[in-house]
Amino acid sequence: MLTKLNHHFPPPLPIKNSTFNTSKVRKQRPVSDSFVTMTELVLPNDTNTLTNLMGGRMMHLMDIAAAIAAQKHSNRIVVTASVDNVSFRDPIRLGNVVTLQAQVTRAFASSMEVHIDVWAEDIPSGTKMKTNEAFFTFVAVDQSGRPIDVPEAVPETPEEIALYEGALRRRQLRLVLAGRMKPSDAAELKALFELA
Ligand SMILES: CC(=O)SCCNC(=O)CCNC(=O)[C@H](O)C(C)(C)COP(=O)(O)OP(=O)(O)OC[C@H]1O[C@@H](n2cnc3c(N)ncnc32)[C@H](O)[C@@H]1OP(=O)(O)O
């Protein structure tokens, strides 16, 4: 059982560029409100010629679970903006039960980082292992597809706080890789390499 820390983290921030909230202070939601768990059975149509779950099918399931988490946080339509590295460590077999767990780690202005864990379970043999882990980024949009501000995401447990704190570095890395941020502006990312 995870211990909830009894404080507000971070403090409320003034809202900027909001098109839907006229109040001065941005709404906050615990990251745990966005938690999603999704369970699927691997069927023949999901597999390759070795009868293992296809990578593309896995990415599809991850995208759906993560998008639902981002929707729960923002109460908005969300679109996938980027997917960080996804490694396929161990094959997931035909007949396995796949469980995906997704939760928002941090919200920025209109974008949210979502962390996803994937587990594969072979019920007859009683084995269960974590097979994948990834970070997806979603952007909340209005009916015209324009980005719109989302509530602050408030981490409460030590695990949630660690993910929250790492999210800024990961955001800078993905924006640099996408050509949307100059490396010289990625201060937290640079600090990480200077420490190493
Ligand atoms: C659920 C699905 O599968 S949806 C289908 C797949 N996805 C799509 O079709 C999305 C297509 N892309 C888009 O609609 C647009 O590029 C958007 C909405 C993602 C971004 O629109 P832009 O006009 O570039 O908006 P803008 O520059 O203001 O950026 C908006 C936010 O997106 C973030 N963003 C944009 N590109 C990326 C990226 N590659 N990686 C991470 N975040 C990104 C920005 O950092 C910004 O975040 P912030 O508001 O929290 O600071």
mmCIF file of C-alpha atoms and ligand atoms in Angstrom:
data_model
loop_
_atom_site.group_PDB
_atom_site.id
_atom_site.type_symbol
_atom_site.label_atom_id
_atom_site.label_comp_id
_atom_site.label_asym_id
_atom_site.label_seq_id
_atom_site.Cartn_x
_atom_site.Cartn_y
_atom_site.Cartn_z
ATOM 1 C CA MET A 1 0.000 0.000 0.000
ATOM 2 C CA LEU A 2 1.414 3.403 -0.977
ATOM 3 C CA THR A 3 1.545 6.169 1.590
ATOM 4 C CA LYS A 4 -0.240 9.381 0.604
ATOM 5 C CA LEU A 5 1.798 12.465 1.524
ATOM 6 C CA ASN A 6 -0.275 15.015 3.382
ATOM 7 C CA HIS A 7 0.568 18.162 1.426
ATOM 8 C CA HIS A 8 -0.346 19.981 -1.758
ATOM 9 C CA PHE A 9 2.293 19.505 -4.451
ATOM 10 C CA PRO A 10 2.970 21.687 -6.315
ATOM 11 C CA PRO A 11 1.456 24.999 -5.088
ATOM 12 C CA PRO A 12 -1.270 26.427 -7.362
ATOM 13 C CA LEU A 13 0.116 28.245 -10.409
ATOM 14 C CA PRO A 14 -1.422 31.217 -12.186
ATOM 15 C CA ILE A 15 -3.104 30.140 -15.401
ATOM 16 C CA LYS A 16 -1.753 31.386 -18.734
ATOM 17 C CA ASN A 17 -3.206 31.292 -22.222
ATOM 18 C CA SER A 18 -6.415 29.703 -20.998
ATOM 19 C CA THR A 19 -9.333 29.727 -23.371
ATOM 20 C CA PHE A 20 -11.827 28.133 -21.009
ATOM 21 C CA ASN A 21 -11.041 29.113 -17.414
ATOM 22 C CA THR A 22 -11.217 32.734 -16.399
ATOM 23 C CA SER A 23 -10.211 32.212 -12.750
ATOM 24 C CA LYS A 24 -6.727 33.328 -11.663
ATOM 25 C CA VAL A 25 -5.674 29.980 -10.168
ATOM 26 C CA ARG A 26 -5.392 26.815 -12.211
ATOM 27 C CA LYS A 27 -7.528 23.857 -11.153
ATOM 28 C CA GLN A 28 -5.637 20.938 -9.610
ATOM 29 C CA ARG A 29 -6.338 17.192 -9.687
ATOM 30 C CA PRO A 30 -4.468 14.336 -8.030
ATOM 31 C CA VAL A 31 -2.621 12.269 -10.641
ATOM 32 C CA SER A 32 -4.308 9.170 -9.182
ATOM 33 C CA ASP A 33 -7.694 10.398 -10.522
ATOM 34 C CA SER A 34 -6.397 9.499 -13.996
ATOM 35 C CA PHE A 35 -5.468 5.886 -13.189
ATOM 36 C CA VAL A 36 -6.635 3.385 -15.826
ATOM 37 C CA THR A 37 -6.353 -0.380 -15.893
ATOM 38 C CA MET A 38 -7.234 -2.303 -19.063
ATOM 39 C CA THR A 39 -7.249 -6.076 -19.559
ATOM 40 C CA GLU A 40 -7.139 -7.912 -22.907
ATOM 41 C CA LEU A 41 -6.847 -11.552 -23.998
ATOM 42 C CA VAL A 42 -4.329 -12.228 -26.826
ATOM 43 C CA LEU A 43 -6.309 -13.890 -29.643
ATOM 44 C CA PRO A 44 -5.035 -15.381 -32.947
ATOM 45 C CA ASN A 45 -5.815 -12.178 -34.907
ATOM 46 C CA ASP A 46 -3.457 -10.217 -32.614
ATOM 47 C CA THR A 47 -0.394 -12.383 -33.270
ATOM 48 C CA ASN A 48 2.461 -12.769 -35.770
ATOM 49 C CA THR A 49 3.513 -16.032 -37.442
ATOM 50 C CA LEU A 50 5.334 -17.087 -34.241
ATOM 51 C CA THR A 51 2.000 -16.662 -32.385
ATOM 52 C CA ASN A 52 3.364 -13.764 -30.337
ATOM 53 C CA LEU A 53 1.448 -10.501 -29.834
ATOM 54 C CA MET A 54 2.386 -8.067 -32.646
ATOM 55 C CA GLY A 55 4.204 -4.891 -31.613
ATOM 56 C CA GLY A 56 1.750 -2.681 -33.477
ATOM 57 C CA ARG A 57 -1.202 -4.254 -31.684
ATOM 58 C CA MET A 58 0.560 -3.660 -28.354
ATOM 59 C CA MET A 59 1.168 0.009 -29.254
ATOM 60 C CA HIS A 60 -2.519 0.324 -30.154
ATOM 61 C CA LEU A 61 -3.563 -0.983 -26.722
ATOM 62 C CA MET A 62 -1.028 1.297 -24.989
ATOM 63 C CA ASP A 63 -2.280 4.322 -26.945
ATOM 64 C CA ILE A 64 -5.886 3.628 -25.919
ATOM 65 C CA ALA A 65 -5.137 3.067 -22.213
ATOM 66 C CA ALA A 66 -2.906 6.162 -22.071
ATOM 67 C CA ALA A 67 -5.423 8.313 -23.959
ATOM 68 C CA ILE A 68 -8.158 7.355 -21.480
ATOM 69 C CA ALA A 69 -5.879 8.389 -18.576
ATOM 70 C CA ALA A 70 -5.241 11.770 -20.243
ATOM 71 C CA GLN A 71 -8.973 12.211 -20.904
ATOM 72 C CA LYS A 72 -9.777 11.429 -17.277
ATOM 73 C CA HIS A 73 -7.315 14.071 -16.110
ATOM 74 C CA SER A 74 -8.406 16.790 -18.528
ATOM 75 C CA ASN A 75 -12.079 15.961 -19.192
ATOM 76 C CA ARG A 76 -11.242 16.836 -22.787
ATOM 77 C CA ILE A 77 -10.681 15.272 -26.189
ATOM 78 C CA VAL A 78 -6.983 14.362 -26.368
ATOM 79 C CA VAL A 79 -4.652 13.574 -29.252
ATOM 80 C CA THR A 80 -1.401 11.636 -29.141
ATOM 81 C CA ALA A 81 1.486 14.088 -29.611
ATOM 82 C CA SER A 82 4.413 11.710 -29.104
ATOM 83 C CA VAL A 83 5.516 8.300 -27.898
ATOM 84 C CA ASP A 84 8.848 7.831 -26.141
ATOM 85 C CA ASN A 85 10.993 4.731 -26.547
ATOM 86 C CA VAL A 86 9.014 1.459 -26.392
ATOM 87 C CA SER A 87 11.130 -1.682 -26.025
ATOM 88 C CA PHE A 88 9.769 -5.173 -26.552
ATOM 89 C CA ARG A 89 11.774 -7.177 -24.007
ATOM 90 C CA ASP A 90 9.838 -10.421 -23.853
ATOM 91 C CA PRO A 91 7.286 -11.811 -26.287
ATOM 92 C CA ILE A 92 3.661 -11.979 -25.169
ATOM 93 C CA ARG A 93 2.107 -15.296 -26.215
ATOM 94 C CA LEU A 94 -1.211 -16.282 -27.755
ATOM 95 C CA GLY A 95 -3.661 -16.873 -24.887
ATOM 96 C CA ASN A 96 -1.833 -14.561 -22.443
ATOM 97 C CA VAL A 97 -3.826 -11.986 -20.501
ATOM 98 C CA VAL A 98 -2.390 -8.494 -21.032
ATOM 99 C CA THR A 99 -2.923 -5.868 -18.339
ATOM 100 C CA LEU A 100 -2.113 -2.216 -19.044
ATOM 101 C CA GLN A 101 -1.911 0.382 -16.276
ATOM 102 C CA ALA A 102 -1.724 4.064 -17.240
ATOM 103 C CA GLN A 103 -1.607 7.248 -15.180
ATOM 104 C CA VAL A 104 -0.797 10.897 -15.866
ATOM 105 C CA THR A 105 2.576 11.846 -14.338
ATOM 106 C CA ARG A 106 2.480 15.594 -14.961
ATOM 107 C CA ALA A 107 0.492 18.195 -16.853
ATOM 108 C CA PHE A 108 2.116 21.193 -18.500
ATOM 109 C CA ALA A 109 -0.079 23.783 -20.294
ATOM 110 C CA SER A 110 -2.133 21.730 -22.769
ATOM 111 C CA SER A 111 0.009 18.586 -22.737
ATOM 112 C CA MET A 112 0.115 15.666 -20.314
ATOM 113 C CA GLU A 113 2.737 12.963 -19.891
ATOM 114 C CA VAL A 114 1.271 9.504 -19.243
ATOM 115 C CA HIS A 115 3.236 6.543 -17.866
ATOM 116 C CA ILE A 116 2.163 3.037 -18.913
ATOM 117 C CA ASP A 117 3.142 -0.366 -17.569
ATOM 118 C CA VAL A 118 2.241 -3.567 -19.422
ATOM 119 C CA TRP A 119 2.013 -7.004 -17.799
ATOM 120 C CA ALA A 120 1.565 -10.402 -19.460
ATOM 121 C CA GLU A 121 -0.001 -13.247 -17.496
ATOM 122 C CA ASP A 122 -0.157 -16.926 -18.355
ATOM 123 C CA ILE A 123 -3.060 -18.057 -16.198
ATOM 124 C CA PRO A 124 -2.604 -21.865 -16.556
ATOM 125 C CA SER A 125 1.041 -21.705 -15.381
ATOM 126 C CA GLY A 126 0.407 -18.893 -12.876
ATOM 127 C CA THR A 127 3.204 -16.670 -14.265
ATOM 128 C CA LYS A 128 2.977 -12.911 -14.661
ATOM 129 C CA MET A 129 5.718 -10.532 -15.849
ATOM 130 C CA LYS A 130 6.149 -6.906 -16.775
ATOM 131 C CA THR A 131 6.879 -6.759 -20.494
ATOM 132 C CA ASN A 132 6.740 -3.068 -21.488
ATOM 133 C CA GLU A 133 6.872 0.409 -20.068
ATOM 134 C CA ALA A 134 6.564 3.733 -21.894
ATOM 135 C CA PHE A 135 5.735 7.423 -21.687
ATOM 136 C CA PHE A 136 3.157 8.897 -24.056
ATOM 137 C CA THR A 137 2.352 12.597 -24.441
ATOM 138 C CA PHE A 138 -1.197 13.748 -25.135
ATOM 139 C CA VAL A 139 -2.502 17.218 -25.895
ATOM 140 C CA ALA A 140 -5.991 18.301 -24.863
ATOM 141 C CA VAL A 141 -7.803 20.012 -27.721
ATOM 142 C CA ASP A 142 -11.080 21.845 -28.261
ATOM 143 C CA GLN A 143 -13.676 20.853 -30.857
ATOM 144 C CA SER A 144 -11.585 22.564 -33.550
ATOM 145 C CA GLY A 145 -8.426 20.648 -32.597
ATOM 146 C CA ARG A 146 -6.740 23.642 -30.943
ATOM 147 C CA PRO A 147 -4.668 22.966 -27.795
ATOM 148 C CA ILE A 148 -6.424 23.945 -24.569
ATOM 149 C CA ASP A 149 -5.092 24.235 -21.012
ATOM 150 C CA VAL A 150 -5.588 21.338 -18.595
ATOM 151 C CA PRO A 151 -5.634 21.203 -14.773
ATOM 152 C CA GLU A 152 -2.394 20.855 -12.821
ATOM 153 C CA ALA A 153 -1.581 17.226 -11.982
ATOM 154 C CA VAL A 154 -0.757 16.792 -8.291
ATOM 155 C CA PRO A 155 1.418 13.824 -7.276
ATOM 156 C CA GLU A 156 0.869 12.453 -3.768
ATOM 157 C CA THR A 157 2.883 9.270 -3.238
ATOM 158 C CA PRO A 158 6.709 9.079 -3.366
ATOM 159 C CA GLU A 159 6.461 7.110 -6.648
ATOM 160 C CA GLU A 160 4.153 9.733 -8.180
ATOM 161 C CA ILE A 161 6.454 12.554 -7.027
ATOM 162 C CA ALA A 162 9.511 10.840 -8.578
ATOM 163 C CA LEU A 163 7.695 10.478 -11.913
ATOM 164 C CA TYR A 164 6.456 14.088 -11.692
ATOM 165 C CA GLU A 165 9.948 15.422 -11.066
ATOM 166 C CA GLY A 166 11.472 13.468 -13.985
ATOM 167 C CA ALA A 167 8.744 14.618 -16.373
ATOM 168 C CA LEU A 168 10.296 18.003 -17.105
ATOM 169 C CA ARG A 169 13.579 16.420 -18.257
ATOM 170 C CA ARG A 170 11.717 13.886 -20.396
ATOM 171 C CA ARG A 171 9.601 16.683 -21.922
ATOM 172 C CA GLN A 172 12.714 18.654 -22.831
ATOM 173 C CA LEU A 173 14.366 15.585 -24.369
ATOM 174 C CA ARG A 174 11.336 14.743 -26.525
ATOM 175 C CA LEU A 175 10.857 18.362 -27.627
ATOM 176 C CA VAL A 176 14.555 18.614 -28.577
ATOM 177 C CA LEU A 177 14.303 15.321 -30.532
ATOM 178 C CA ALA A 178 11.134 16.577 -32.255
ATOM 179 C CA GLY A 179 12.940 19.772 -33.273
ATOM 180 C CA ARG A 180 10.571 21.879 -31.156
ATOM 181 C CA MET A 181 13.127 23.058 -28.582
ATOM 182 C CA LYS A 182 16.735 24.218 -28.924
ATOM 183 C CA PRO A 183 19.133 21.997 -26.938
ATOM 184 C CA SER A 184 20.535 25.188 -25.393
ATOM 185 C CA ASP A 185 17.084 25.909 -23.866
ATOM 186 C CA ALA A 186 16.775 22.449 -22.231
ATOM 187 C CA ALA A 187 18.118 23.543 -18.840
ATOM 188 C CA GLU A 188 17.014 20.534 -16.741
ATOM 189 C CA LEU A 189 18.287 18.117 -19.377
ATOM 190 C CA LYS A 190 21.680 19.831 -19.539
ATOM 191 C CA ALA A 191 21.927 19.806 -15.753
ATOM 192 C CA LEU A 192 21.435 16.032 -15.797
ATOM 193 C CA PHE A 193 24.410 15.525 -18.123
ATOM 194 C CA GLU A 194 26.571 17.973 -16.169
ATOM 195 C CA LEU A 195 25.919 15.951 -12.989
ATOM 196 C CA ALA A 196 26.764 12.602 -14.599
HETATM 197 C C1 LIG B 1 -5.596 9.449 -29.625
HETATM 198 C C2 LIG B 1 -4.949 9.482 -31.044
HETATM 199 O O1 LIG B 1 -4.366 8.571 -31.417
HETATM 200 S S1 LIG B 1 -5.043 10.958 -31.919
HETATM 201 C C3 LIG B 1 -4.251 10.638 -33.484
HETATM 202 C C4 LIG B 1 -2.794 10.862 -33.471
HETATM 203 N N1 LIG B 1 -2.466 12.200 -33.087
HETATM 204 C C5 LIG B 1 -2.784 13.279 -33.850
HETATM 205 O O2 LIG B 1 -3.438 13.228 -34.855
HETATM 206 C C6 LIG B 1 -2.246 14.594 -33.360
HETATM 207 C C7 LIG B 1 -1.795 15.463 -34.540
HETATM 208 N N2 LIG B 1 -1.082 16.647 -34.048
HETATM 209 C C8 LIG B 1 -1.759 17.752 -33.653
HETATM 210 O O3 LIG B 1 -2.967 17.855 -33.713
HETATM 211 C C9 LIG B 1 -0.913 18.921 -33.177
HETATM 212 O O4 LIG B 1 0.422 18.777 -33.625
HETATM 213 C C10 LIG B 1 -0.913 19.034 -31.625
HETATM 214 C C11 LIG B 1 -2.321 19.346 -31.109
HETATM 215 C C12 LIG B 1 -0.383 17.759 -30.943
HETATM 216 C C13 LIG B 1 0.024 20.208 -31.230
HETATM 217 O O5 LIG B 1 -0.437 21.332 -31.914
HETATM 218 P P1 LIG B 1 0.501 22.622 -32.159
HETATM 219 O O6 LIG B 1 -0.213 23.524 -33.077
HETATM 220 O O7 LIG B 1 1.874 22.187 -32.504
HETATM 221 O O8 LIG B 1 0.412 23.322 -30.751
HETATM 222 P P2 LIG B 1 1.519 23.954 -29.819
HETATM 223 O O9 LIG B 1 2.812 24.263 -30.512
HETATM 224 O O10 LIG B 1 0.798 25.075 -29.128
HETATM 225 O O11 LIG B 1 1.806 22.796 -28.761
HETATM 226 C C14 LIG B 1 0.774 22.369 -27.902
HETATM 227 C C15 LIG B 1 1.369 21.407 -26.926
HETATM 228 O O12 LIG B 1 1.758 20.223 -27.615
HETATM 229 C C16 LIG B 1 3.059 19.860 -27.192
HETATM 230 N N3 LIG B 1 3.708 19.123 -28.261
HETATM 231 C C17 LIG B 1 3.676 19.397 -29.563
HETATM 232 N N4 LIG B 1 4.417 18.493 -30.244
HETATM 233 C C18 LIG B 1 4.912 17.633 -29.325
HETATM 234 C C19 LIG B 1 5.739 16.479 -29.399
HETATM 235 N N5 LIG B 1 6.216 16.020 -30.550
HETATM 236 N N6 LIG B 1 6.036 15.839 -28.246
HETATM 237 C C20 LIG B 1 5.558 16.278 -27.062
HETATM 238 N N7 LIG B 1 4.751 17.366 -26.933
HETATM 239 C C21 LIG B 1 4.454 18.030 -28.060
HETATM 240 C C22 LIG B 1 3.735 21.201 -26.929
HETATM 241 O O13 LIG B 1 4.888 21.044 -26.120
HETATM 242 C C23 LIG B 1 2.626 21.945 -26.229
HETATM 243 O O14 LIG B 1 2.573 21.517 -24.856
HETATM 244 P P3 LIG B 1 2.160 22.555 -23.673
HETATM 245 O O15 LIG B 1 0.923 23.279 -24.125
HETATM 246 O O16 LIG B 1 1.877 21.684 -22.504
HETATM 247 O O17 LIG B 1 3.326 23.471 -23.483
#
